[in-house]
Amino acid sequence: MSFSRKCIAVTGASSFIGRHIVDALSGFDDADIRLMTHVRPLGDMVRPRNAALFQGDLLKPETLDGFLEPGCTVINLVNLIGPAEKDSRTAMTNLAMACR
């Protein structure tokens, strides 16, 4: 299988680490960048011109439709803490199934 352009999908793009990764990805002109945020908007964060923004929730698998494509590299930065921590396994299962 051959792909003409790289696809890089980042979940948790508005997190502290996500913002730094997105900044680094801005130099990847030969890639389609897909950024997923849940609650926080990207705000003043530099968004690469080749980036598409998705609002999603890993606990709601239907929000992952269209986010991934075959051959995509996925960088998962979602970290459910506090009361939501119990949902981590569900969120990671949903993401794994979308990747599959």
XYZ file of N, CA and C in Angstrom:
300
model
N 0.852 -1.179 0.000
C 0.000 0.000 0.000
C 0.895 1.238 0.000
N 0.583 2.182 -0.841
C 1.390 3.393 -0.963
C 0.502 4.626 -0.795
N 0.999 5.594 -0.079
C 0.250 6.830 0.145
C 1.082 7.990 -0.367
N 0.426 8.920 -1.061
C 1.157 10.045 -1.645
C 1.538 11.089 -0.598
N 0.700 11.263 0.398
C 0.982 12.231 1.462
C 0.873 11.545 2.798
N 1.681 11.998 3.724
C 1.576 11.489 5.091
C 0.352 12.082 5.752
N -0.213 11.323 6.657
C -1.319 11.817 7.478
C -0.876 11.687 8.925
N -0.923 12.771 9.658
C -0.566 12.765 11.074
C -1.764 13.296 11.847
N -2.300 12.446 12.723
C -3.478 12.809 13.508
C -3.078 12.944 14.975
N -3.420 14.076 15.577
C -3.045 14.353 16.961
C -4.306 14.523 17.802
N -4.479 13.657 18.805
C -5.560 13.849 19.772
C -4.987 14.610 20.959
N -5.795 15.434 21.578
C -5.300 16.254 22.686
C -4.420 17.382 22.189
N -4.730 17.900 21.011
C -3.891 18.916 20.372
C -3.796 20.215 21.160
N -4.775 20.498 22.009
C -4.738 21.768 22.750
C -4.043 21.630 24.105
N -3.528 20.444 24.404
C -2.814 20.247 25.671
C -1.444 20.937 25.615
N -0.770 20.990 26.740
C 0.556 21.612 26.796
C 1.505 20.968 25.795
N 1.626 19.640 25.843
C 2.519 18.937 24.917
C 1.970 19.028 23.494
N 0.646 18.925 23.355
C 0.026 19.015 22.041
C 0.382 20.291 21.318
N 0.368 21.395 22.040
C 0.706 22.683 21.419
C 2.135 22.690 20.877
N 3.049 22.057 21.607
C 4.443 21.996 21.147
C 4.589 21.061 19.945
N 3.872 19.961 19.959
C 3.925 19.042 18.820
C 3.325 19.696 17.586
N 2.203 20.365 17.745
C 1.575 21.043 16.608
C 2.517 22.102 16.040
N 3.204 22.812 16.909
C 4.168 23.807 16.454
C 5.263 23.132 15.624
N 5.757 21.990 16.104
C 6.800 21.261 15.375
C 6.275 20.734 14.040
N 5.020 20.326 14.003
C 4.433 19.791 12.773
C 4.199 20.860 11.715
N 4.257 22.125 12.108
C 4.007 23.201 11.138
C 5.047 23.201 10.020
N 6.171 22.540 10.228
C 7.198 22.449 9.187
C 7.003 21.275 8.244
N 6.000 20.450 8.474
C 5.746 19.275 7.642
C 4.798 19.647 6.500
N 5.333 20.266 5.470
C 4.498 20.693 4.352
C 3.983 19.528 3.514
N 4.632 18.360 3.633
C 4.236 17.208 2.820
C 3.264 16.284 3.556
N 2.625 16.788 4.603
C 1.716 15.960 5.398
C 0.377 16.659 5.598
N -0.651 15.832 5.713
C -1.960 16.331 6.124
C -2.024 16.174 7.633
N -2.193 17.271 8.335
C -2.226 17.276 9.792
C -3.681 17.347 10.236
N -4.053 16.481 11.147
C -5.411 16.474 11.687
C -5.313 16.664 13.190
N -5.970 17.680 13.690
C -5.899 18.024 15.107
C -7.261 17.829 15.750
N -7.297 17.049 16.830
C -8.556 16.847 17.538
C -8.455 17.452 18.934
N -9.453 18.263 19.252
C -9.577 18.805 20.596
C -10.955 18.429 21.120
N -11.057 18.388 22.421
C -12.332 18.006 23.033
C -13.090 19.239 23.506
N -12.495 19.950 24.422
C -13.177 21.088 25.032
C -12.482 22.393 24.680
N -11.185 22.430 24.933
C -10.439 23.665 24.742
C -10.230 24.000 23.275
N -10.545 25.208 22.860
C -10.226 25.595 21.481
C -8.720 25.818 21.361
N -8.249 25.876 20.147
C -6.816 26.089 19.938
C -6.396 27.502 20.295
N -7.342 28.421 20.320
C -7.041 29.794 20.735
C -5.958 30.431 19.892
N -4.957 30.972 20.572
C -3.890 31.683 19.874
C -2.784 30.758 19.385
N -2.982 29.467 19.507
C -1.978 28.498 19.088
C -1.757 28.592 17.576
N -0.514 28.503 17.167
C -0.190 28.512 15.752
C -0.713 27.214 15.147
N -1.522 27.343 14.137
C -2.085 26.170 13.475
C -1.492 26.066 12.076
N -0.846 24.937 11.783
C -0.257 24.788 10.444
C -1.299 24.974 9.360
N -0.888 25.543 8.250
C -1.840 25.809 7.163
C -2.378 24.516 6.551
N -1.665 23.403 6.734
C -2.102 22.118 6.199
C -2.807 21.277 7.274
N -3.361 21.954 8.283
C -4.016 21.253 9.393
C -5.524 21.430 9.329
N -6.216 20.330 9.594
C -7.673 20.362 9.715
C -8.012 20.173 11.187
N -8.972 20.926 11.675
C -9.360 20.882 13.080
C -10.634 20.056 13.238
N -10.607 19.117 14.181
C -11.757 18.276 14.494
C -12.093 18.448 15.963
N -13.359 18.560 16.276
C -13.776 18.539 17.674
C -14.322 17.152 17.918
N -13.814 16.481 18.952
C -14.235 15.118 19.200
C -14.135 14.733 20.653
N -14.595 13.544 20.920
C -14.608 12.997 22.265
C -14.323 11.509 22.136
N -13.209 11.053 22.673
C -12.839 9.648 22.551
C -13.826 8.719 23.242
N -14.687 9.262 24.079
C -15.724 8.448 24.715
C -16.958 8.319 23.823
N -16.969 9.060 22.724
C -18.075 9.000 21.762
C -17.479 8.635 20.400
N -17.415 7.333 20.105
C -16.719 6.888 18.891
C -17.233 7.524 17.599
N -18.489 7.915 17.569
C -19.034 8.527 16.348
C -18.337 9.851 16.021
N -17.724 10.502 17.023
C -17.024 11.769 16.760
C -15.667 11.543 16.096
N -15.250 10.282 15.979
C -13.977 9.964 15.322
C -14.138 9.768 13.823
N -15.391 9.712 13.351
C -15.637 9.545 11.917
C -14.969 10.668 11.125
N -14.170 10.285 10.148
C -13.503 11.267 9.301
C -12.193 11.789 9.848
N -11.887 11.479 11.102
C -10.644 11.977 11.700
C -9.425 11.204 11.200
N -9.572 9.897 11.052
C -8.452 9.053 10.639
C -8.667 8.535 9.231
N -7.558 8.145 8.612
C -7.610 7.484 7.314
C -6.545 6.395 7.332
N -6.645 5.411 6.435
C -5.637 4.338 6.418
C -4.225 4.900 6.280
N -3.314 4.368 7.063
C -1.919 4.797 7.014
C -1.587 6.000 7.870
N -2.559 6.543 8.574
C -2.353 7.716 9.435
C -1.437 7.355 10.618
N -0.548 8.255 10.951
C 0.215 8.142 12.188
C -0.581 8.871 13.258
N -0.864 8.184 14.359
C -1.681 8.770 15.423
C -0.793 9.091 16.616
N -0.889 10.329 17.071
C -0.203 10.764 18.292
C -1.298 11.057 19.305
N -1.410 10.194 20.308
C -2.471 10.343 21.306
C -1.923 11.030 22.556
N -2.432 12.205 22.847
C -2.003 12.965 24.018
C -3.126 13.130 25.033
N -4.199 12.381 24.857
C -5.334 12.469 25.768
C -4.969 11.762 27.071
N -5.222 12.445 28.167
C -4.959 11.896 29.491
C -6.158 12.213 30.370
N -6.997 11.224 30.555
C -8.185 11.425 31.381
C -7.795 11.283 32.847
N -8.048 12.335 33.615
C -7.702 12.323 35.034
C -8.928 12.689 35.852
N -8.806 12.558 37.144
C -9.917 12.890 38.030
C -11.053 11.908 37.849
N -12.291 12.381 37.936
C -13.444 11.484 37.807
C -13.484 10.750 36.464
N -12.936 11.361 35.416
C -12.968 10.757 34.085
C -11.935 9.645 33.919
N -11.031 9.495 34.885
C -9.961 8.512 34.765
C -10.498 7.097 34.549
N -11.631 6.801 35.133
C -12.227 5.467 34.979
C -12.634 5.201 33.532
N -12.784 6.251 32.746
C -13.174 6.108 31.349
C -11.984 5.952 30.405
N -10.766 5.970 30.940
C -9.569 5.901 30.098
C -9.546 4.663 29.217
N -9.869 3.522 29.793
C -9.840 2.277 29.015
C -10.845 2.350 27.856
N -12.030 2.867 28.110
C -13.038 3.007 27.056
C -12.544 3.943 25.959
N -11.964 5.060 26.360
C -11.464 6.036 25.385
C -10.368 5.422 24.513
N -9.442 4.706 25.123
C -8.341 4.113 24.363
C -8.839 2.973 23.477
N -9.830 2.237 23.942
C -10.435 1.185 23.108
C -11.114 1.805 21.894
N -11.843 2.895 22.102
C -12.512 3.576 20.984
C -11.493 4.077 19.957
N -10.391 4.647 20.443
C -9.367 5.149 19.530
C -8.714 3.979 18.787
N -8.422 2.898 19.490
C -7.816 1.726 18.846
C -8.739 1.152 17.777
N -10.036 1.104 18.053
C -10.981 0.587 17.072
C -11.073 1.503 15.852
N -10.985 2.803 16.066
C -10.993 3.739 14.940
C -9.723 3.573 14.103
N -8.617 3.298 14.764
C -7.349 3.087 14.046
C -7.407 1.803 13.219
N -8.077 0.837 13.764
C -8.173 -0.475 13.110
C -8.978 -0.382 11.836
